[in-house]
Amino acid sequence: MPSSRWTTWAWMLLLSGCAMGWPKQSSSATSDIRNCTISPPFLPPTVTDTSAQLNALRQRMQFYNISAYIVPATDAHMSEYIAERDARLAWISSFTGSAGTGVVTTKKAALWTDSRYWTQAERQMDCNWELQKIVWTDSIGEWLLQEIPAGENIGLDPFLFSIDLWNSYARVLQGSSRTLVPIEDNLVDLVWGTQRPPSPTSKIYLLPETFTGSTWQEKVSGIRSQMEKHSRSPTAVLLSALEETAWLFNLRGDDISYNPVFFSYALLTTSDISLFVDRNRLSTETLQSLSAQCPGPLCVQVEEYDQVRASVQAYAQGDVRVWIGTEYTTYGLYGVIPQDKLVESSYSPVMTTKAVKNAKEQTLLRAAHVRDAVAVIQYLLWLEKNVPKGLVDEFSGARYVDKLRREKEHCRGASFETISASGLNAALAHYSPSNVSSRKLSVDEMYLSDSGGQYLDGTTDITRTVHWGEPTPFQKEAYTRVLMGNIDLARLVFPSETSGRVVEAFARRALWEVGLNYGHGTGHGIGNFLSVHEWPVGFQSNNVPLVKGMFTSIEPGYYQEGEFGIRIEDVALVVEAQTKHGAGEKAYLTFEVVSLVPYDRNLIDISFLSEDQIQYLNTYYETIRQRVGPELQRRQLEEEYEWLRRNTQPFSRGTLVAASLGTLAITSLVSTLLPDRQA
Ligand SMILES: *[C@@H]1O[C@H](CO)[C@@H](O)[C@H](O)[C@H]1NC(C)=O
Ligand SMILES: *[C@@H]1O[C@H](CO)[C@@H](O)[C@H](O)[C@H]1NC(C)=O
Ligand SMILES: *[C@@H]1O[C@H](CO)[C@@H](O)[C@H](O)[C@H]1NC(C)=O
């Protein structure tokens, strides 16, 4: 699934004209979106009146002497997915999209979100709220300059803004005599009161050793040795992102949907370890593991979650240096550490170490992908049988693939909300069906399925686009070119430590060649039973250079607004490449695709592919047969096994696509029958 961090939205803006808007069919129907220009305004039934919340918030603002209050969509850990009790923006604005920022002034309320969510915002917000369609962070600051008179204050919760984001607001307002005021009480929470969903109470558990790459003690020692080697000799590392503590201590929880993490912070010093978490939620076994080596440098002291600020502040009084990652540490925590005691980098050493999987973690992730392939193959075969009977819609399809995954060994559910999109709905990169709006799947339309699972050994994410009838020549060309992009990037050989940004154009080249493109990023890192979007790995400018052992998705696409959408997504491991000439001291790298599901033969026009691409595809298909075939047989999924054999037949220049119809593979050696590629 394409990542939705802000850098991706920037792409969407640059590529205007790309199909990131709502399909025409929907936006021309005025009945389901609000109209605030007429009197009285037209409000569809999906809108919620937010007057009461806004009035109450404004009273609080007056009390705190601020003229504007900024409400972000994230939580105190800069999480991409949040718990319900952190859905403050949704509560105050009634907009439920996953990305956005709200600003409430004494008279106005405005919401910024990217183009994926504009129609949704117009469906959910009442006329108290204006929708701002510019997503640059600076545009919020500039709007505040316009709306807030000089000399007045702008309030925000310092625990909901990263240092980087805080600084970007401060830069715009600098010298304007408007002040950013950190208010530690969250004003939305005060107004939300007892209606606010409670803190989670479910157990936090130890991930069994079978599923971990190394013990938490080994991980702690590894981070400490990085501290020693650092030129500024930090005495502590502060961990704020939820995946950081989950990974470091081999613990998991279920505080946030689709993400097996729990609310926590950690302060790891050269001699002590503090884990800030609700102690009551730790299982006995977990407490035993954490305190087995007490007292000593491998003794974990459990402190209350809310104590983190006071503890960090107290620690920072001494002769210490605290290493923080500026992308995930909030301004609220940063503020209690004196400037000269800070050691800053974009990401903490835990974040960058976690990004490189060791041999065991690689084995685990590969194994999870074999089981995941079985689920997706079962789903594709089921669709092939049931779509022609008119028995499947987007929502029932999504539920069925989720069910197939859940039945698999070690599966703990989906890794994100399943995207299941037919026809024009697939032109929206993040469309998910609901039980009230769900399009019927048809042999006359293309269908896009983007889904993933959380398994104890790995997190998966795969997209396949299929057509069961007769695709148009343009659909086939677009699909084949997306596939060529996927292949070209996957088989690329590049020097170690090359930035993903440098190589991502290979995924676009086959599309660019004919004036086509896509408006989202090309891939993202992925965790071992952690986040489906795992930073900082990927192909964007703020991603770290690629090294051996990283996993990333590769997911080019093409979206034809109002008609169809294509995306082909695989997860791949960065491995050493065998090059003809000596590599010198720097290794050369390439990708090993670990997602193991064949592409739709019905949509591939083999005449576009080069010999090298065909050879690559055949080798990949052979790998799928070897790894998934025995697993299907072990599970006695004979029909699926036959499906796999049919769909992984080797391609050659003479292979006609008719093979996909399940009839005899008709091979023609008369290559002159095929369109001349070079012409
Ligand atoms: C709102 O209604 C007016 C008058 O019917 C119309 O001109 C305008 O296009 C509508 N705006 C939207 C956003 O539907
Ligand atoms: C409110 O803030 C303004 C601007 O900082 C200041 O001049 C004024 O004295 C403050 N009022 C109160 C009641 O704190
Ligand atoms: C649709 O889903 C919502 C949210 O999960 C649920 O509250 C509602 O009852 C469902 N409606 C139908 C018709 O199934």
Coordinates of N, CA and C in Angstrom, one line a residue, residues 350-522:
V350 N 18.1 3.0 17.0 CA 17.2 1.9 17.0 C 16.4 1.8 15.7
M351 N 16.0 3.0 15.2 CA 15.2 3.0 14.0 C 16.1 2.5 12.8
T352 N 17.3 3.0 12.8 CA 18.2 2.6 11.6 C 18.7 1.2 11.7
T353 N 18.9 0.7 13.0 CA 19.3 -0.7 13.2 C 18.1 -1.7 12.8
K354 N 16.9 -1.3 13.2 CA 15.7 -2.1 13.0 C 15.5 -2.3 11.5
A355 N 15.9 -1.3 10.7 CA 15.7 -1.2 9.2 C 16.5 -2.3 8.5
V356 N 17.6 -2.8 9.1 CA 18.4 -3.8 8.5 C 18.2 -5.1 9.2
K357 N 17.6 -6.0 8.5 CA 17.2 -7.3 9.1 C 18.4 -8.3 9.1
N358 N 18.6 -9.0 10.2 CA 19.6 -10.0 10.2 C 19.2 -11.3 9.5
A359 N 20.1 -12.2 9.4 CA 19.8 -13.4 8.7 C 18.5 -14.1 9.2
K360 N 18.3 -14.2 10.5 CA 17.2 -14.9 11.0 C 15.9 -14.1 10.7
E361 N 16.0 -12.8 10.8 CA 14.8 -12.0 10.5 C 14.4 -12.1 9.0
Q362 N 15.4 -12.2 8.2 CA 15.2 -12.4 6.8 C 14.5 -13.7 6.5
T363 N 14.9 -14.8 7.2 CA 14.3 -16.1 7.1 C 12.9 -16.1 7.5
L364 N 12.6 -15.4 8.7 CA 11.3 -15.3 9.2 C 10.3 -14.6 8.2
L365 N 10.8 -13.4 7.7 CA 10.0 -12.7 6.7 C 9.7 -13.5 5.5
R366 N 10.7 -14.2 5.0 CA 10.5 -15.0 3.8 C 9.4 -16.1 4.1
A367 N 9.5 -16.7 5.2 CA 8.5 -17.7 5.6 C 7.1 -17.2 5.7
A368 N 6.9 -16.0 6.2 CA 5.6 -15.4 6.3 C 5.1 -15.2 4.9
H369 N 5.9 -14.8 4.0 CA 5.5 -14.5 2.6 C 5.0 -15.8 1.9
V370 N 5.5 -16.9 2.3 CA 5.0 -18.2 1.7 C 3.6 -18.4 2.1
R371 N 3.3 -18.3 3.4 CA 1.9 -18.5 3.8 C 1.0 -17.4 3.3
D372 N 1.5 -16.2 3.2 CA 0.7 -15.1 2.6 C 0.4 -15.4 1.2
A373 N 1.3 -15.9 0.4 CA 1.1 -16.2 -1.0 C 0.0 -17.3 -1.1
V374 N 0.0 -18.2 -0.2 CA -1.1 -19.3 -0.3 C -2.5 -18.6 -0.1
A375 N -2.6 -17.6 0.8 CA -3.9 -16.9 1.0 C -4.2 -16.1 -0.2
V376 N -3.3 -15.4 -0.8 CA -3.6 -14.6 -2.0 C -4.0 -15.5 -3.2
I377 N -3.3 -16.6 -3.4 CA -3.6 -17.5 -4.5 C -5.0 -18.1 -4.3
Q378 N -5.3 -18.5 -3.1 CA -6.6 -19.0 -2.8 C -7.7 -18.0 -3.2
Y379 N -7.4 -16.7 -2.8 CA -8.3 -15.6 -3.1 C -8.5 -15.4 -4.6
L380 N -7.4 -15.4 -5.4 CA -7.4 -15.2 -6.8 C -8.2 -16.3 -7.5
L381 N -8.0 -17.5 -7.1 CA -8.8 -18.6 -7.7 C -10.3 -18.5 -7.3
W382 N -10.5 -18.2 -6.1 CA -11.9 -18.0 -5.6 C -12.6 -16.9 -6.4
L383 N -11.9 -15.8 -6.7 CA -12.5 -14.7 -7.5 C -12.7 -15.2 -8.9
E384 N -11.8 -15.9 -9.5 CA -12.0 -16.5 -10.8 C -13.2 -17.3 -11.0
K385 N -13.6 -18.0 -9.9 CA -14.8 -18.8 -10.0 C -16.1 -18.1 -9.7
N386 N -16.0 -17.1 -8.8 CA -17.2 -16.5 -8.3 C -17.6 -15.1 -8.9
V387 N -16.6 -14.4 -9.4 CA -16.9 -13.1 -10.1 C -17.8 -13.3 -11.3
P388 N -17.5 -14.3 -12.2 CA -18.4 -14.5 -13.3 C -19.9 -14.8 -12.9
K389 N -20.1 -15.3 -11.7 CA -21.5 -15.6 -11.3 C -22.1 -14.4 -10.7
G390 N -21.3 -13.3 -10.6 CA -21.9 -12.1 -10.0 C -22.1 -12.1 -8.5
L391 N -21.2 -12.9 -7.8 CA -21.4 -13.2 -6.4 C -20.5 -12.4 -5.5
V392 N -19.6 -11.5 -6.1 CA -18.6 -10.9 -5.2 C -18.7 -9.3 -5.4
D393 N -18.7 -8.6 -4.3 CA -18.5 -7.2 -4.4 C -17.2 -6.8 -3.6
E394 N -16.8 -5.5 -3.7 CA -15.5 -5.1 -3.1 C -15.4 -5.5 -1.7
F395 N -16.5 -5.3 -1.0 CA -16.5 -5.5 0.5 C -16.4 -6.9 0.9
S396 N -17.3 -7.7 0.2 CA -17.2 -9.2 0.5 C -15.9 -9.8 0.1
G397 N -15.3 -9.3 -1.0 CA -14.0 -9.7 -1.4 C -12.9 -9.4 -0.4
A398 N -13.0 -8.2 0.1 CA -12.0 -7.8 1.2 C -12.1 -8.7 2.4
R399 N -13.4 -8.9 2.8 CA -13.6 -9.8 4.0 C -13.1 -11.2 3.8
Y400 N -13.3 -11.7 2.5 CA -12.9 -13.0 2.2 C -11.3 -13.2 2.3
V401 N -10.6 -12.3 1.7 CA -9.1 -12.4 1.7 C -8.6 -12.2 3.1
D402 N -9.3 -11.3 3.9 CA -8.9 -11.2 5.3 C -9.1 -12.5 6.0
K403 N -10.2 -13.2 5.7 CA -10.5 -14.5 6.4 C -9.4 -15.5 6.0
L404 N -9.1 -15.6 4.7 CA -8.1 -16.6 4.3 C -6.8 -16.4 5.0
R405 N -6.4 -15.1 5.2 CA -5.2 -14.9 5.9 C -5.3 -15.3 7.4
R406 N -6.4 -14.9 8.0 CA -6.5 -15.2 9.4 C -6.4 -16.7 9.8
E407 N -6.8 -17.5 8.8 CA -6.7 -19.0 9.0 C -5.3 -19.5 9.0
K408 N -4.4 -18.7 8.5 CA -3.0 -19.2 8.3 C -2.3 -19.2 9.7
E409 N -1.3 -20.1 9.8 CA -0.5 -20.2 11.0 C 0.1 -18.9 11.3
H410 N 0.2 -18.6 12.6 CA 0.8 -17.4 13.1 C 0.2 -16.0 12.7
C411 N -0.9 -16.1 12.0 CA -1.5 -14.8 11.6 C -2.3 -14.1 12.7
R412 N -2.0 -12.8 12.8 CA -2.7 -12.0 13.8 C -3.6 -10.9 13.2
G413 N -4.0 -11.2 12.0 CA -4.9 -10.2 11.3 C -4.3 -9.4 10.2
A414 N -5.0 -8.5 9.7 CA -4.5 -7.7 8.5 C -3.5 -6.6 9.0
S415 N -2.6 -6.2 8.1 CA -1.6 -5.3 8.4 C -2.0 -3.8 8.1
F416 N -3.2 -3.7 7.4 CA -3.8 -2.4 7.1 C -5.2 -2.7 6.6
E417 N -6.0 -1.7 6.5 CA -7.4 -1.9 6.0 C -7.3 -2.3 4.5
T418 N -7.9 -3.5 4.2 CA -7.7 -4.0 2.9 C -8.3 -3.1 1.8
I419 N -7.5 -2.9 0.8 CA -8.0 -2.1 -0.4 C -8.5 -3.1 -1.4
S420 N -9.7 -2.9 -1.8 CA -10.4 -3.8 -2.7 C -11.2 -2.9 -3.6
A421 N -10.7 -2.7 -4.9 CA -11.3 -1.7 -5.7 C -11.5 -2.2 -7.1
S422 N -12.8 -2.0 -7.6 CA -13.1 -2.4 -8.9 C -13.4 -1.2 -9.8
G423 N -12.9 -1.4 -11.1 CA -13.2 -0.4 -12.1 C -12.7 1.0 -11.6
L424 N -13.5 2.0 -11.7 CA -13.1 3.4 -11.5 C -12.6 3.6 -10.0
N425 N -13.1 2.8 -9.1 CA -12.7 3.0 -7.7 C -11.2 2.7 -7.5
A426 N -10.7 1.9 -8.4 CA -9.2 1.6 -8.2 C -8.4 2.8 -8.6
A427 N -8.9 3.8 -9.3 CA -8.2 5.0 -9.6 C -7.8 5.8 -8.4
L428 N -8.4 5.5 -7.3 CA -8.1 6.1 -6.0 C -7.1 5.2 -5.3
A429 N -5.9 5.7 -5.1 CA -4.8 4.9 -4.6 C -5.1 4.3 -3.2
H430 N -6.0 4.9 -2.4 CA -6.2 4.4 -1.0 C -7.6 4.0 -0.8
Y431 N -8.4 3.8 -1.8 CA -9.8 3.4 -1.7 C -10.0 2.1 -0.9
S432 N -10.9 2.2 0.1 CA -11.3 1.0 0.8 C -12.8 0.9 0.8
P433 N -13.4 -0.2 0.5 CA -14.9 -0.3 0.4 C -15.4 -0.4 1.8
S434 N -16.7 -0.1 1.9 CA -17.4 -0.2 3.2 C -18.6 -1.0 3.0
N435 N -19.3 -1.4 4.1 CA -20.5 -2.2 3.9 C -21.7 -1.4 3.4
V436 N -21.5 0.0 3.3 CA -22.6 0.7 2.7 C -22.3 1.1 1.2
S437 N -21.0 1.2 0.8 CA -20.7 1.5 -0.6 C -19.7 0.5 -1.0
S438 N -20.2 -0.4 -1.9 CA -19.3 -1.4 -2.4 C -19.7 -1.8 -3.8
R439 N -18.8 -1.7 -4.7 CA -19.1 -2.0 -6.1 C -19.0 -3.5 -6.4
K440 N -19.9 -4.0 -7.2 CA -19.9 -5.4 -7.6 C -18.7 -5.6 -8.5
L441 N -18.0 -6.7 -8.3 CA -16.9 -7.1 -9.2 C -17.5 -7.7 -10.5
S442 N -16.8 -7.4 -11.6 CA -17.4 -7.8 -12.9 C -16.3 -8.3 -13.8
V443 N -16.6 -9.2 -14.7 CA -15.6 -9.7 -15.7 C -15.3 -8.6 -16.7
D444 N -16.1 -7.5 -16.7 CA -15.8 -6.4 -17.6 C -14.9 -5.3 -17.1
E445 N -14.5 -5.5 -15.8 CA -13.7 -4.4 -15.2 C -12.4 -5.0 -14.6
M446 N -11.5 -4.1 -14.5 CA -10.3 -4.4 -13.8 C -10.5 -4.3 -12.3
Y447 N -9.8 -5.2 -11.6 CA -10.0 -5.2 -10.1 C -8.6 -5.1 -9.4
L448 N -8.5 -4.3 -8.4 CA -7.2 -4.1 -7.7 C -7.4 -4.6 -6.2
S449 N -6.5 -5.5 -5.8 CA -6.6 -5.9 -4.4 C -5.2 -5.7 -3.8
D450 N -5.2 -4.8 -2.7 CA -4.0 -4.5 -2.0 C -4.2 -4.8 -0.6
S451 N -3.5 -5.8 -0.1 CA -3.8 -6.3 1.3 C -2.5 -6.9 1.9
G452 N -2.6 -7.1 3.2 CA -1.4 -7.6 3.9 C -1.8 -8.2 5.2
G453 N -0.9 -9.0 5.8 CA -1.1 -9.6 7.0 C -0.1 -9.4 8.1
Q454 N -0.5 -9.5 9.3 CA 0.5 -9.5 10.4 C 0.6 -10.9 10.9
Y455 N 1.8 -11.4 10.7 CA 2.1 -12.8 11.2 C 3.2 -12.6 12.2
L456 N 3.3 -13.5 13.2 CA 4.3 -13.4 14.2 C 5.7 -13.3 13.6
D457 N 5.9 -13.9 12.4 CA 7.2 -13.9 11.9 C 7.4 -12.8 10.8
G458 N 6.4 -12.1 10.4 CA 6.6 -11.0 9.5 C 5.3 -10.3 9.1
T459 N 5.5 -9.1 8.5 CA 4.4 -8.3 8.1 C 4.4 -8.4 6.5
T460 N 3.3 -8.5 5.9 CA 3.2 -8.6 4.4 C 2.4 -7.5 3.8
D461 N 2.5 -7.3 2.6 CA 1.8 -6.2 1.8 C 2.0 -6.5 0.4
I462 N 0.9 -6.8 -0.3 CA 1.0 -7.2 -1.7 C -0.2 -6.7 -2.5
T463 N 0.0 -6.2 -3.7 CA -1.0 -5.8 -4.6 C -1.0 -6.5 -5.9
R464 N -2.2 -7.1 -6.3 CA -2.3 -7.7 -7.6 C -3.5 -7.0 -8.3
T465 N -3.4 -6.8 -9.6 CA -4.5 -6.2 -10.4 C -4.9 -7.3 -11.4
V466 N -6.1 -7.5 -11.5 CA -6.6 -8.6 -12.4 C -7.7 -8.2 -13.3
H467 N -7.9 -8.9 -14.4 CA -9.1 -8.7 -15.3 C -9.5 -10.1 -15.8
W468 N -10.8 -10.4 -15.6 CA -11.2 -11.8 -15.9 C -11.9 -11.9 -17.3
G469 N -12.0 -10.7 -18.0 CA -12.7 -10.7 -19.3 C -11.7 -10.3 -20.3
E470 N -12.2 -9.3 -21.1 CA -11.3 -8.9 -22.2 C -10.8 -7.4 -22.0
P471 N -9.6 -7.3 -21.5 CA -9.1 -5.9 -21.3 C -8.9 -5.2 -22.6
T472 N -9.0 -3.9 -22.6 CA -8.7 -3.1 -23.8 C -7.2 -3.2 -24.1
P473 N -6.8 -2.9 -25.3 CA -5.3 -2.9 -25.6 C -4.6 -1.8 -24.7
F474 N -5.3 -0.7 -24.4 CA -4.6 0.3 -23.6 C -4.5 -0.2 -22.2
Q475 N -5.5 -0.9 -21.6 CA -5.4 -1.5 -20.3 C -4.2 -2.5 -20.2
K476 N -4.1 -3.3 -21.3 CA -3.0 -4.2 -21.3 C -1.6 -3.6 -21.4
E477 N -1.6 -2.5 -22.2 CA -0.3 -1.8 -22.3 C 0.1 -1.2 -21.0
A478 N -0.9 -0.5 -20.4 CA -0.6 0.2 -19.1 C -0.2 -0.8 -18.1
Y479 N -0.9 -2.0 -18.0 CA -0.6 -3.0 -17.0 C 0.9 -3.5 -17.3
T480 N 1.1 -3.8 -18.5 CA 2.4 -4.4 -18.9 C 3.5 -3.4 -18.5
R481 N 3.3 -2.1 -18.8 CA 4.3 -1.1 -18.5 C 4.5 -1.0 -17.0
V482 N 3.5 -1.1 -16.2 CA 3.6 -1.1 -14.7 C 4.5 -2.3 -14.3
L483 N 4.2 -3.4 -14.9 CA 4.9 -4.6 -14.6 C 6.4 -4.5 -15.0
M484 N 6.6 -3.8 -16.2 CA 8.0 -3.6 -16.6 C 8.8 -2.7 -15.6
G485 N 8.1 -1.8 -15.1 CA 8.7 -0.9 -14.0 C 9.0 -1.7 -12.8
N486 N 8.1 -2.6 -12.4 CA 8.3 -3.4 -11.2 C 9.6 -4.3 -11.5
I487 N 9.6 -4.9 -12.7 CA 10.7 -5.8 -13.0 C 12.0 -5.0 -13.1
D488 N 12.0 -3.8 -13.8 CA 13.2 -3.1 -14.0 C 13.9 -2.6 -12.7
L489 N 13.0 -2.2 -11.7 CA 13.6 -1.9 -10.4 C 14.1 -3.1 -9.6
A490 N 13.3 -4.2 -9.7 CA 13.6 -5.4 -8.9 C 14.9 -6.0 -9.4
R491 N 15.2 -5.9 -10.7 CA 16.4 -6.6 -11.2 C 17.6 -5.6 -11.3
L492 N 17.4 -4.4 -10.9 CA 18.5 -3.4 -11.0 C 19.7 -3.8 -10.1
V493 N 20.9 -3.6 -10.6 CA 22.1 -3.7 -9.8 C 22.7 -2.3 -9.6
F494 N 23.0 -2.0 -8.3 CA 23.4 -0.7 -7.9 C 24.4 -0.8 -6.8
P495 N 25.3 0.2 -6.6 CA 26.2 0.2 -5.5 C 25.6 0.3 -4.2
S496 N 26.2 -0.4 -3.2 CA 25.6 -0.3 -1.8 C 25.6 1.1 -1.4
E497 N 24.6 1.5 -0.6 CA 24.4 2.8 0.0 C 24.0 3.8 -1.0
T498 N 23.4 3.3 -2.1 CA 22.7 4.2 -3.1 C 21.4 4.7 -2.5
S499 N 21.1 5.9 -2.6 CA 19.8 6.4 -2.1 C 18.6 5.8 -3.0
G500 N 17.6 5.4 -2.3 CA 16.4 4.9 -3.1 C 15.9 5.9 -4.1
R501 N 16.0 7.2 -3.8 CA 15.5 8.3 -4.6 C 16.2 8.2 -6.0
V502 N 17.5 7.8 -6.0 CA 18.3 7.7 -7.2 C 17.8 6.7 -8.2
V503 N 17.3 5.5 -7.6 CA 17.0 4.4 -8.5 C 15.5 4.3 -8.8
E504 N 14.6 5.1 -8.1 CA 13.2 4.8 -8.2 C 12.6 5.1 -9.6
A505 N 13.3 6.0 -10.4 CA 12.9 6.3 -11.7 C 12.8 5.0 -12.6
F506 N 13.6 4.0 -12.3 CA 13.6 2.7 -13.0 C 12.2 2.1 -13.0
A507 N 11.5 2.4 -11.9 CA 10.1 1.8 -11.8 C 9.1 2.6 -12.7
R508 N 9.5 3.8 -13.1 CA 8.6 4.7 -13.9 C 9.0 4.7 -15.4
R509 N 10.2 4.3 -15.7 CA 10.7 4.5 -17.0 C 9.8 4.0 -18.1
A510 N 9.3 2.7 -18.0 CA 8.5 2.2 -19.0 C 7.2 3.0 -19.2
L511 N 6.7 3.6 -18.1 CA 5.5 4.4 -18.2 C 5.9 5.8 -18.8
W512 N 6.9 6.4 -18.3 CA 7.3 7.7 -18.8 C 7.5 7.7 -20.4
E513 N 8.1 6.6 -20.8 CA 8.4 6.4 -22.3 C 7.2 6.7 -23.1
V514 N 5.9 6.4 -22.6 CA 4.7 6.7 -23.4 C 3.9 7.8 -22.8
G515 N 4.5 8.6 -21.9 CA 3.7 9.7 -21.3 C 2.8 9.3 -20.2
L516 N 3.0 8.2 -19.5 CA 2.2 7.8 -18.4 C 3.0 7.9 -17.1
N517 N 2.3 7.9 -15.9 CA 3.0 8.1 -14.6 C 2.1 7.7 -13.5
Y518 N 2.6 7.8 -12.3 CA 1.7 7.6 -11.1 C 2.1 8.6 -10.0
G519 N 1.1 8.9 -9.2 CA 1.2 10.0 -8.3 C 1.5 9.6 -6.8
H520 N 2.2 8.5 -6.6 CA 2.5 8.1 -5.2 C 3.9 7.6 -5.2
G521 N 4.4 7.4 -4.0 CA 5.8 6.9 -3.9 C 6.0 5.5 -4.4
T522 N 7.2 5.0 -4.6 CA 7.4 3.7 -5.2 C 7.6 2.6 -4.2

